[in-house]
Coordinates of C-alpha atoms in Angstrom, one line a residue:
Chain A
X791 CA 10.7 2.4 -112.8
X792 CA 12.7 4.5 -115.2
X793 CA 15.7 3.1 -117.0
X794 CA 18.5 5.4 -118.0
X795 CA 20.9 2.8 -119.3
X796 CA 21.1 -0.9 -120.1
X797 CA 24.2 -3.1 -120.1
X798 CA 25.4 -2.9 -123.7
X799 CA 25.8 -6.1 -125.6
X800 CA 29.4 -4.9 -126.0
X801 CA 30.0 -4.6 -122.3
X802 CA 28.6 -8.1 -121.8
X803 CA 30.9 -9.5 -124.5
X804 CA 33.9 -7.5 -123.4
X805 CA 33.6 -8.8 -119.8
X806 CA 32.6 -12.3 -120.7
X807 CA 35.8 -14.1 -119.9
X808 CA 36.4 -12.0 -116.8
X809 CA 32.9 -12.7 -115.5
X810 CA 33.4 -16.4 -116.2
X811 CA 36.7 -16.5 -114.5
X812 CA 35.3 -14.6 -111.5
X813 CA 32.5 -17.1 -111.1
X814 CA 34.9 -20.0 -111.3
X815 CA 37.0 -18.5 -108.6
X816 CA 34.0 -17.9 -106.3
X817 CA 32.7 -21.4 -106.8
X818 CA 36.1 -22.9 -106.2
X819 CA 36.5 -20.8 -103.0
X820 CA 33.0 -21.8 -101.9
X821 CA 33.8 -25.5 -102.3
X822 CA 37.2 -25.2 -100.6
X823 CA 35.9 -23.2 -97.6
X824 CA 33.0 -25.6 -97.1
X825 CA 35.4 -28.6 -97.2
X826 CA 37.7 -27.0 -94.7
X827 CA 35.0 -26.1 -92.2
X828 CA 33.4 -29.5 -92.5
X829 CA 36.7 -31.1 -91.6
X830 CA 36.6 -29.6 -88.2
X831 CA 33.2 -31.1 -87.6
X832 CA 34.4 -34.5 -88.8
X833 CA 37.3 -34.3 -86.3
X834 CA 34.8 -33.8 -83.5
X835 CA 33.5 -37.1 -82.1
X836 CA 30.2 -35.7 -80.9
X837 CA 28.5 -35.0 -84.2
X838 CA 29.4 -35.3 -87.9
X839 CA 27.5 -32.3 -89.2
X840 CA 27.5 -31.4 -92.9
X841 CA 26.6 -28.2 -94.7
X842 CA 22.9 -28.1 -95.6
X843 CA 23.0 -27.1 -99.2
X844 CA 20.2 -25.2 -100.9
X845 CA 20.5 -24.4 -104.6
X846 CA 18.1 -21.7 -105.6
X847 CA 16.9 -19.9 -108.7
X848 CA 16.1 -16.2 -108.9
X849 CA 13.0 -15.6 -110.9
X850 CA 14.3 -12.3 -112.3
X851 CA 17.6 -14.0 -113.4
X852 CA 20.4 -16.1 -111.9
X853 CA 20.6 -18.1 -108.8
X854 CA 22.9 -19.5 -106.2
X855 CA 24.0 -22.0 -103.6
X856 CA 23.3 -21.3 -100.0
X857 CA 25.1 -23.6 -97.5
X858 CA 24.6 -23.6 -93.8
X859 CA 26.6 -25.6 -91.3
X860 CA 25.5 -26.0 -87.6
X861 CA 28.0 -28.0 -85.7
X862 CA 29.8 -28.4 -82.4
X863 CA 33.0 -26.7 -83.4
X864 CA 31.6 -24.4 -86.0
X865 CA 28.4 -23.4 -84.2
X866 CA 27.0 -21.8 -87.4
X867 CA 28.6 -21.0 -90.7
X868 CA 26.9 -19.6 -93.8
X869 CA 28.7 -19.9 -97.2
X870 CA 26.8 -18.3 -100.0
X871 CA 27.6 -18.2 -103.7
X872 CA 25.3 -16.4 -106.2
X873 CA 25.3 -14.9 -109.7
X874 CA 22.3 -12.7 -110.3
X875 CA 21.4 -10.3 -113.1
X876 CA 18.5 -8.3 -114.4
X877 CA 17.0 -4.9 -113.6
X878 CA 18.5 -3.0 -110.7
X879 CA 16.2 -0.8 -108.6
X880 CA 17.1 2.9 -108.6
X881 CA 19.7 3.7 -105.9
X882 CA 20.2 0.1 -105.0
X883 CA 23.9 0.4 -105.3
X884 CA 23.9 3.8 -103.6
X885 CA 25.9 5.0 -106.5
X886 CA 24.7 7.7 -108.9
X887 CA 26.5 6.1 -111.8
X888 CA 24.5 2.9 -111.5
X889 CA 21.1 4.6 -111.2
X890 CA 19.3 3.0 -113.1
X891 CA 20.4 0.1 -115.3
X892 CA 20.7 -3.5 -115.8
X893 CA 23.3 -5.4 -113.8
X894 CA 25.2 -8.6 -113.5
X895 CA 26.7 -9.5 -110.1
X896 CA 28.5 -12.6 -108.8
X897 CA 29.9 -13.1 -105.4
X898 CA 30.6 -15.2 -102.4
X899 CA 30.0 -14.4 -98.8
X900 CA 31.1 -16.4 -95.8
X901 CA 30.4 -15.9 -92.1
X902 CA 31.6 -18.2 -89.4
X903 CA 30.4 -18.2 -85.7
X904 CA 32.4 -20.8 -83.8
X905 CA 31.2 -22.4 -80.6
X906 CA 34.3 -21.5 -78.5
X907 CA 34.4 -17.9 -77.2
X908 CA 38.2 -18.1 -77.7
X909 CA 37.8 -18.4 -81.5
X910 CA 36.8 -15.1 -83.2
X911 CA 33.9 -14.9 -85.7
X912 CA 35.1 -14.2 -89.2
X913 CA 33.6 -12.8 -92.4
X914 CA 34.6 -12.8 -96.0
X915 CA 32.9 -11.3 -99.0
X916 CA 34.1 -11.1 -102.6
X917 CA 32.1 -9.9 -105.6
X918 CA 32.2 -8.7 -109.2
X919 CA 29.6 -6.3 -110.4
X920 CA 28.9 -5.2 -114.0
X921 CA 26.6 -2.5 -115.2
X922 CA 27.8 -0.4 -118.1
X923 CA 31.2 -0.8 -116.5
X924 CA 32.5 -3.4 -114.0
X925 CA 34.3 -3.5 -110.7
X926 CA 35.2 -5.7 -107.8
X927 CA 34.5 -5.4 -104.1
X928 CA 34.7 -7.3 -100.9
X929 CA 36.9 -7.8 -97.9
X930 CA 37.6 -10.0 -94.9
X931 CA 37.4 -9.1 -91.2
X932 CA 37.8 -10.7 -87.8
X933 CA 35.6 -10.3 -84.7
X934 CA 37.0 -11.7 -81.5
X935 CA 34.3 -12.1 -78.9
X936 CA 36.2 -11.7 -75.7
X937 CA 37.2 -8.2 -74.6
X938 CA 40.7 -9.3 -73.8
X939 CA 41.1 -10.2 -77.5
X940 CA 39.5 -7.2 -79.0
X941 CA 42.7 -5.4 -80.0
X942 CA 44.6 -5.0 -83.2
X943 CA 47.6 -6.4 -81.3
X944 CA 45.8 -9.7 -80.4
X945 CA 47.7 -12.7 -81.8
X946 CA 44.8 -13.8 -84.0
X947 CA 44.3 -10.4 -85.5
X948 CA 48.0 -10.0 -86.2
X949 CA 48.0 -13.3 -88.0
X950 CA 44.8 -12.5 -89.9
X951 CA 46.2 -9.2 -91.1
X952 CA 49.5 -10.7 -92.1
X953 CA 47.6 -13.2 -94.4
X954 CA 45.5 -10.4 -95.9
X955 CA 48.6 -8.2 -96.4
X956 CA 50.2 -11.1 -98.1
X957 CA 47.2 -11.5 -100.4
X958 CA 47.6 -7.9 -101.5
X959 CA 51.4 -8.0 -101.8
X960 CA 51.3 -11.4 -103.6
X961 CA 49.1 -9.9 -106.3
X962 CA 51.1 -6.6 -106.4
X963 CA 48.1 -4.8 -105.1
X964 CA 49.7 -1.8 -103.3
X965 CA 46.6 -0.7 -101.3
X966 CA 46.7 -2.8 -98.2
X967 CA 46.9 0.2 -95.9
X968 CA 44.0 1.9 -97.6
X969 CA 41.9 -1.3 -97.6
X970 CA 42.7 -1.8 -93.9
X971 CA 41.5 1.7 -93.1
X972 CA 38.3 1.2 -95.2
X973 CA 37.6 -1.9 -93.0
X974 CA 37.9 0.0 -89.8
X975 CA 35.7 2.8 -91.1
X976 CA 33.0 0.4 -92.5
X977 CA 32.6 -2.0 -89.6
X978 CA 31.8 0.7 -87.0
X979 CA 28.8 0.6 -84.8
X980 CA 27.9 4.3 -84.6
X981 CA 25.4 4.2 -81.8
X982 CA 27.9 2.3 -79.6
X983 CA 31.0 4.3 -80.7
X984 CA 32.6 0.9 -81.1
X985 CA 34.2 -1.1 -83.8
X986 CA 32.5 -4.4 -84.7
X987 CA 35.7 -6.3 -84.9
X988 CA 39.5 -5.8 -84.8
X989 CA 40.0 -5.3 -88.5
X990 CA 40.7 -6.8 -91.8
X991 CA 40.5 -5.3 -95.3
X992 CA 37.5 -3.8 -97.2
X993 CA 37.4 -2.5 -100.8
X994 CA 34.7 -1.4 -103.2
X995 CA 34.5 0.0 -106.7
X996 CA 37.9 -1.5 -107.2
X997 CA 39.5 -2.1 -110.6
X998 CA 43.1 -1.8 -111.7
X999 CA 44.2 -1.8 -115.3
X1000 CA 44.9 -5.5 -115.1
X1001 CA 41.8 -7.6 -114.6
X1002 CA 43.9 -10.8 -114.4
X1003 CA 45.7 -9.4 -111.5
X1004 CA 42.5 -8.2 -109.9
X1005 CA 41.0 -11.7 -110.2
X1006 CA 44.2 -13.3 -108.8
X1007 CA 43.9 -10.9 -105.9
X1008 CA 40.3 -11.9 -105.1
X1009 CA 41.3 -15.6 -105.2
X1010 CA 44.3 -14.9 -102.9
X1011 CA 42.1 -13.1 -100.4
X1012 CA 39.7 -16.0 -100.2
X1013 CA 42.5 -18.5 -100.0
X1014 CA 44.4 -16.7 -97.3
X1015 CA 41.2 -16.0 -95.4
X1016 CA 40.5 -19.7 -94.8
X1017 CA 44.2 -20.6 -94.4
X1018 CA 44.6 -17.9 -91.7
X1019 CA 41.3 -18.9 -90.0
X1020 CA 42.4 -22.6 -89.9
X1021 CA 45.5 -21.5 -88.0
X1022 CA 43.3 -19.4 -85.6
X1023 CA 41.0 -22.3 -85.0
X1024 CA 44.0 -24.6 -84.2
X1025 CA 45.6 -22.0 -81.9
X1026 CA 42.5 -21.8 -79.8
X1027 CA 40.6 -25.0 -80.1
X1028 CA 42.1 -26.7 -77.1
X1029 CA 41.3 -23.8 -74.7
X1030 CA 38.5 -24.5 -72.2
X1031 CA 36.1 -21.7 -71.5
X1032 CA 34.2 -20.6 -68.4
X1033 CA 30.5 -19.9 -68.1
X1034 CA 31.4 -16.2 -67.9
X1035 CA 33.4 -16.3 -71.1
X1036 CA 30.4 -18.0 -72.9
X1037 CA 28.1 -15.3 -71.6
X1038 CA 30.5 -12.6 -72.8
X1039 CA 30.5 -14.2 -76.3
X1040 CA 26.7 -14.3 -76.4
X1041 CA 26.5 -10.7 -75.2
X1042 CA 29.0 -9.4 -77.7
X1043 CA 27.3 -11.3 -80.5
X1044 CA 24.5 -8.8 -79.9
X1045 CA 26.8 -6.1 -81.4
X1046 CA 27.2 -8.2 -84.5
X1047 CA 23.4 -8.3 -84.9
X1048 CA 23.1 -4.6 -84.3
X1049 CA 25.7 -3.8 -87.0
X1050 CA 24.3 -6.2 -89.5
X1051 CA 20.7 -5.1 -89.1
X1052 CA 21.3 -1.4 -88.8
X1053 CA 24.4 -0.6 -90.9
X1054 CA 25.5 -3.4 -93.2
X1055 CA 24.8 -2.3 -96.8
X1056 CA 24.7 -5.8 -98.2
X1057 CA 22.2 -7.0 -95.6
X1058 CA 19.9 -3.9 -96.1
X1059 CA 20.3 -4.0 -99.8
X1060 CA 19.4 -7.7 -99.9
X1061 CA 16.4 -7.3 -97.6
X1062 CA 15.0 -4.2 -99.4
X1063 CA 15.4 -5.8 -102.9
X1064 CA 13.5 -9.0 -101.9
X1065 CA 16.5 -11.2 -101.6
X1066 CA 16.4 -14.6 -99.9
X1067 CA 15.8 -13.6 -96.2
X1068 CA 17.1 -16.8 -94.7
X1069 CA 20.3 -16.6 -96.8
X1070 CA 20.9 -13.0 -96.0
X1071 CA 20.2 -13.3 -92.3
X1072 CA 22.2 -16.5 -92.0
X1073 CA 25.0 -14.0 -91.1
X1074 CA 23.3 -13.6 -87.7
X1075 CA 24.9 -15.5 -84.8
X1076 CA 23.2 -18.8 -83.7
X1077 CA 22.5 -17.6 -80.1
X1078 CA 22.7 -14.1 -78.8
X1079 CA 21.9 -12.4 -75.5
X1080 CA 21.0 -8.8 -74.6
Chain B
X703 CA 21.9 23.4 -87.0
X704 CA 19.2 25.9 -87.9
X705 CA 16.2 26.7 -85.7
X706 CA 13.0 27.8 -87.3
X707 CA 10.9 28.0 -84.1
X708 CA 11.2 27.8 -80.4
X709 CA 8.6 26.7 -77.8
X710 CA 6.9 29.9 -76.9
X711 CA 6.8 30.9 -73.3
X712 CA 3.1 31.0 -73.8
X713 CA 2.9 27.4 -75.0
X714 CA 4.9 26.2 -72.0
X715 CA 2.7 28.1 -69.6
X716 CA -0.5 27.0 -71.4
X717 CA 0.5 23.3 -71.2
X718 CA 2.0 23.4 -67.7
X719 CA -0.7 21.7 -65.8
X720 CA -1.3 19.1 -68.6
X721 CA 2.4 18.4 -68.7
X722 CA 2.6 18.0 -65.0
X723 CA -0.4 15.7 -64.9
X724 CA 1.0 13.6 -67.8
X725 CA 4.3 13.1 -65.9
X726 CA 2.4 12.1 -62.7
X727 CA 0.4 9.5 -64.6
X728 CA 3.6 8.1 -66.2
X729 CA 5.4 7.9 -62.9
X730 CA 2.5 6.3 -61.2
X731 CA 2.1 3.7 -64.0
X732 CA 5.8 3.1 -63.9
X733 CA 5.7 2.3 -60.1
X734 CA 2.6 0.2 -60.5
X735 CA 3.9 -1.9 -63.4
X736 CA 7.3 -2.5 -61.6
X737 CA 5.5 -3.5 -58.4
X738 CA 3.2 -6.0 -60.3
X739 CA 6.0 -7.6 -62.2
X740 CA 8.2 -7.9 -59.1
X741 CA 5.4 -9.7 -57.4
X742 CA 5.7 -12.6 -59.8
X743 CA 9.3 -12.9 -59.0
X744 CA 8.6 -12.8 -55.3
X745 CA 6.1 -15.7 -55.7
X746 CA 8.9 -17.8 -57.4
X747 CA 10.9 -19.8 -54.8
X748 CA 14.0 -19.9 -57.0
X749 CA 15.1 -16.2 -56.9
X750 CA 13.8 -13.0 -55.5
X751 CA 14.9 -10.7 -58.2
X752 CA 14.2 -6.9 -58.0
X753 CA 14.3 -4.2 -60.7
X754 CA 17.7 -2.7 -61.1
X755 CA 16.9 1.0 -61.0
X756 CA 19.1 3.6 -62.8
X757 CA 18.2 7.3 -62.4
X758 CA 19.9 9.3 -65.1
X759 CA 20.3 12.9 -66.0
X760 CA 20.4 14.2 -69.6
X761 CA 23.0 16.9 -70.1
X762 CA 20.9 18.8 -72.6
X763 CA 17.8 18.8 -70.3
X764 CA 15.7 16.3 -68.3
X765 CA 16.4 12.8 -67.2
X766 CA 14.6 9.5 -66.3
X767 CA 14.4 6.3 -64.5
X768 CA 15.4 3.1 -66.3
X769 CA 14.5 -0.1 -64.5
X770 CA 15.4 -3.6 -65.7
X771 CA 14.3 -6.8 -64.1
X772 CA 15.9 -10.2 -64.9
X773 CA 14.1 -13.0 -63.2
X774 CA 12.9 -16.5 -63.5
X775 CA 9.2 -15.8 -64.4
X776 CA 9.9 -12.4 -66.1
X777 CA 13.1 -13.3 -67.9
X778 CA 13.7 -9.7 -68.8
X779 CA 11.5 -6.5 -68.4
X780 CA 12.5 -2.9 -69.1
X781 CA 10.4 -0.2 -67.6
X782 CA 11.5 3.3 -68.6
X783 CA 10.2 6.7 -67.6
X784 CA 11.7 9.9 -68.9
X785 CA 11.1 13.6 -69.3
X786 CA 13.5 15.3 -71.7
X787 CA 13.6 18.7 -73.3
X788 CA 15.8 21.0 -75.3
X789 CA 16.7 21.4 -78.9
X790 CA 15.3 18.8 -81.3
X791 CA 17.5 17.8 -84.3
X792 CA 16.0 18.6 -87.7
X793 CA 13.6 15.8 -88.9
X794 CA 13.9 13.9 -85.7
X795 CA 10.2 13.6 -85.3
X796 CA 9.8 12.8 -89.0
X797 CA 7.2 15.6 -89.0
X798 CA 7.6 18.8 -91.1
X799 CA 5.7 20.8 -88.5
X800 CA 8.3 20.1 -85.8
X801 CA 11.3 20.8 -88.0
X802 CA 13.1 22.5 -86.2
X803 CA 12.2 23.6 -82.7
X804 CA 12.6 23.2 -79.1
X805 CA 10.7 20.3 -77.5
X806 CA 9.5 18.8 -74.3
X807 CA 8.7 15.1 -74.1
X808 CA 7.7 12.8 -71.4
X809 CA 6.8 9.2 -71.6
X810 CA 6.9 5.6 -70.3
X811 CA 7.9 2.5 -72.2
X812 CA 7.5 -1.0 -71.0
X813 CA 8.7 -4.3 -72.6
X814 CA 8.2 -7.7 -71.0
X815 CA 9.9 -10.9 -72.2
X816 CA 8.7 -13.8 -70.0
X817 CA 10.7 -17.0 -69.5
X818 CA 7.8 -19.3 -70.6
X819 CA 7.1 -19.7 -74.3
X820 CA 3.4 -19.9 -73.4
X821 CA 3.3 -16.3 -72.2
X822 CA 3.5 -13.7 -74.9
X823 CA 5.9 -10.8 -74.8
X824 CA 4.2 -7.4 -74.3
X825 CA 5.0 -3.8 -75.0
X826 CA 3.5 -0.5 -73.8
X827 CA 4.5 3.0 -74.7
X828 CA 2.7 6.3 -73.7
X829 CA 4.0 9.7 -74.4
X830 CA 3.2 13.4 -74.4
X831 CA 5.2 15.7 -76.7
X832 CA 5.1 19.5 -76.8
X833 CA 6.8 21.8 -79.4
X834 CA 4.8 24.8 -80.4
X835 CA 1.8 22.6 -80.0
X836 CA 1.3 19.4 -78.1
X837 CA 0.0 15.9 -78.7
X838 CA -0.1 12.3 -77.3
X839 CA 1.1 9.1 -78.7
X840 CA 1.6 5.5 -77.7
X841 CA 0.1 2.1 -77.7
X842 CA 0.2 -1.4 -76.4
X843 CA 0.7 -4.7 -78.3
X844 CA 1.1 -8.4 -77.7
X845 CA 3.6 -10.8 -79.3
X846 CA 2.9 -14.5 -78.6
X847 CA 6.0 -16.6 -79.3
X848 CA 4.5 -19.9 -80.4
X849 CA 3.0 -20.2 -83.8
X850 CA -0.1 -21.9 -82.5
X851 CA -0.8 -18.7 -80.6
X852 CA 0.0 -16.2 -83.3
X853 CA -3.6 -15.4 -84.2
X854 CA -6.0 -12.6 -83.5
X855 CA -8.3 -15.3 -82.2
X856 CA -5.9 -16.6 -79.6
X857 CA -7.4 -16.4 -76.1
X858 CA -4.6 -14.1 -74.8
X859 CA -4.9 -11.7 -77.7
X860 CA -8.7 -11.6 -77.4
X861 CA -8.4 -10.7 -73.7
X862 CA -5.7 -8.1 -74.4
X863 CA -7.8 -6.4 -77.1
X864 CA -10.9 -6.4 -74.8
X865 CA -9.0 -4.5 -72.1
X866 CA -7.6 -2.0 -74.7
X867 CA -11.0 -1.5 -76.1
X868 CA -12.3 -1.0 -72.7
X869 CA -9.7 1.7 -72.1
X870 CA -10.9 3.5 -75.2
X871 CA -14.6 3.1 -74.4
X872 CA -14.1 4.0 -70.7
X873 CA -12.6 7.3 -71.7
X874 CA -15.2 8.0 -74.4
X875 CA -12.4 7.7 -77.1
X876 CA -14.2 6.5 -80.1
X877 CA -11.2 5.4 -82.2
X878 CA -10.4 1.9 -81.0
X879 CA -10.9 0.4 -84.5
X880 CA -8.6 3.0 -86.1
X881 CA -6.0 2.6 -83.3
X882 CA -6.1 -1.2 -83.8
X883 CA -5.5 -0.9 -87.5
X884 CA -2.6 1.5 -86.8
X885 CA -1.1 -1.1 -84.7
X886 CA -1.3 -3.8 -87.3
X887 CA 0.2 -1.4 -89.9
X888 CA 3.0 -0.3 -87.6
X889 CA 4.3 -3.6 -86.2
X890 CA 4.9 -5.1 -89.6
X891 CA 8.2 -6.8 -90.6
X892 CA 8.4 -5.8 -94.2
X893 CA 11.2 -8.1 -95.3
X894 CA 9.4 -11.1 -93.8
X895 CA 5.9 -10.1 -94.9
X896 CA 4.9 -10.9 -91.3
X897 CA 3.3 -9.1 -88.4
X898 CA 5.5 -8.8 -85.3
X899 CA 2.7 -9.7 -83.0
X900 CA -1.0 -10.3 -82.9
X901 CA -2.2 -6.8 -82.4
X902 CA -3.1 -4.1 -79.9
X903 CA -3.5 -0.3 -80.4
X904 CA -1.2 2.4 -81.6
X905 CA -1.8 6.1 -81.9
X906 CA 0.3 9.2 -82.7
X907 CA -0.2 12.9 -83.1
X908 CA -3.4 12.4 -81.0
X909 CA -5.2 15.1 -79.2
X910 CA -8.9 15.6 -78.7
X911 CA -10.6 18.9 -77.6
X912 CA -10.5 17.6 -74.0
X913 CA -7.1 17.2 -72.6
X914 CA -8.4 15.8 -69.3
X915 CA -10.1 13.0 -71.2
X916 CA -6.9 12.4 -73.2
X917 CA -4.9 12.0 -70.0
X918 CA -7.5 9.8 -68.5
X919 CA -7.3 7.7 -71.6
X920 CA -3.5 7.3 -71.4
X921 CA -3.8 6.3 -67.7
X922 CA -6.5 3.8 -68.5
X923 CA -4.4 2.2 -71.3
X924 CA -1.5 1.8 -69.0
X925 CA -3.7 0.4 -66.2
X926 CA -5.6 -2.0 -68.4
X927 CA -2.3 -3.1 -70.1
X928 CA -0.9 -4.4 -66.8
X929 CA -4.2 -5.8 -65.6
X930 CA -4.7 -7.8 -68.8
X931 CA -1.1 -9.0 -68.8
X932 CA -1.5 -10.2 -65.2
X933 CA -4.4 -12.4 -66.3
X934 CA -2.4 -13.6 -69.3
X935 CA 0.4 -14.6 -67.0
X936 CA -1.9 -16.4 -64.6
X937 CA -3.6 -18.2 -67.5
X938 CA -0.3 -19.6 -68.8
X939 CA 2.1 -19.8 -65.9
X940 CA 1.3 -23.4 -64.9
X941 CA 1.9 -24.8 -68.4
X942 CA 5.1 -26.8 -68.8
X943 CA 7.0 -26.3 -72.0
X944 CA 9.0 -28.6 -74.2
X945 CA 12.6 -28.0 -75.5
X946 CA 11.1 -27.5 -78.9
X947 CA 8.7 -24.8 -77.6
X948 CA 11.6 -23.1 -76.0
X949 CA 13.5 -23.2 -79.2
X950 CA 10.5 -21.8 -81.1
X951 CA 10.4 -18.9 -78.6
X952 CA 14.1 -18.1 -79.0
X953 CA 13.9 -18.3 -82.8
X954 CA 10.8 -16.1 -83.0
X955 CA 12.4 -13.6 -80.6
X956 CA 14.7 -13.0 -83.6
X957 CA 11.8 -11.3 -85.4
X958 CA 11.4 -9.0 -82.5
X959 CA 15.0 -8.0 -82.8
X960 CA 14.7 -7.5 -86.6
X961 CA 11.7 -5.3 -86.1
X962 CA 13.2 -3.2 -83.3
X963 CA 16.6 -2.6 -85.0
X964 CA 15.3 -2.1 -88.5
X965 CA 11.8 -0.5 -88.3
X966 CA 11.0 0.8 -84.8
X967 CA 10.9 4.6 -85.0
X968 CA 11.4 5.1 -81.3
X969 CA 14.5 2.8 -81.3
X970 CA 16.1 4.4 -84.3
X971 CA 15.2 7.9 -83.1
X972 CA 16.8 7.2 -79.8
X973 CA 20.0 5.7 -81.2
X974 CA 20.4 8.4 -83.8
X975 CA 19.9 11.2 -81.3
X976 CA 22.5 9.9 -78.8
X977 CA 20.0 8.5 -76.3
X978 CA 21.0 6.0 -73.6
X979 CA 21.9 2.9 -75.7
X980 CA 21.4 0.4 -72.9
X981 CA 18.0 1.8 -72.0
X982 CA 16.8 1.9 -75.6
X983 CA 18.1 -1.6 -76.4
X984 CA 16.7 -3.0 -73.2
X985 CA 13.7 -3.8 -75.4
X986 CA 15.7 -6.6 -77.0
X987 CA 15.0 -10.1 -75.8
X988 CA 17.3 -11.7 -73.2
X989 CA 18.2 -14.7 -75.4
X990 CA 17.7 -15.1 -79.1
X991 CA 18.5 -17.6 -81.8
X992 CA 18.9 -17.4 -85.5

């Protein structure tokens, strides 16, 4: 393996407080999201499921907290925080500029597959990456499972987008429209000519001149994601479902698997670079039919 | 798209009888395998499921017969025959020699996912491809779903291999050991460091000096595949299963999906070249858990 660059001592020092703040934000979001999801399970009389928490250490540097909930309302949720650093394999970021160097990366990923076909699946990812420069990436998107709800105009999606736009506006980030288009372009299942979900926001290689504002934006996206999702749960939780609707959900979850295993950069990056397979694939739905 | 070569009139004429014979063999195997699998459903008192047959035409040339059975013994089986020809996208065969030219290809693929966790899933693929030369490819492999059966020494796998060896020996094809190793190397899930199944045979770019012998070999592989599988069904069909064994089957089927969507050349080739998505992905198990 050839190394063109290393993270300079200077870069590490320059970004120290930003990196520390980013980590704090991710950990705080992780705790808050886990708490909120567990509350739905505690409301349910059937079971009182808790997140199974696995703290892990990465031999090459760093570690994380993987948390998986399997409940009766939240059929499966994965909430993962990690900070990792060390040597980055050539081309791993699919970015000429980062080929090849040391790296530092911290982030949170959340995926929620609810039991009810009426409640959409939802996904959040926020990250900060530093090589000889640094940037932010991430996004949030919604995937309704019933055909009747798979439209930008669906009530849940409208609400979800409103909260994400508010996260942009509230942090004076003027790129909501661009981030929304990025999301549609990214979560696209080419071989089906179908979108995975109904939208959200997606950004990468993002950095403004104001890192405090960028961090506040990340925090707000995470916060608004779970606040919007709580309302979406509440709006749908009392609805009964038919056997046919359950079948439609299991069938459409197949699309989710197809996207994640064939196109999702994070999943493929993780699996190719020897990441924790069970954490990475915890994004896959609990039960799927084809 | 650039074209370096075309199939010469001469090549097409020279291979005419071989191509016709190959097609006949594939169609005959298709009919026989469908008939045998349907018989198990007819024996079952619950349902009398038949293959749903879809004859399709490919706009660019050729067509096929896709057949899918969803029953109570055979939870899902896909049996697909096709002959297709026309222009081949650059690199589609992952073979410098075929980059870029017209092609003719005929083949059969079979995938069987039984209801019982005690009965392994099984896969067969046989094909003839002609560009400015021609060759054969294919194989058959077995995937037991219970950990206790995932060994080369398992009774079902031993029987399956015996029948495949017999197909090689019976056609004086002296490459069983090589084909067996190919199979182990091919059906390997890199990110899990696990084999997909317990083995079988796999060959590609294969052609001996005697095309009649090659065709007889393909026929024998298909014939012995279904004969061995019938015995494996009979040996296991009376065994009851526990909820835990069913869960183990659904969970392990996830590995099958991971392999097919991430590594299987035929699947990725088909999806990238605009093949029939439902036919291609009919290889995926009916119900899967992660």
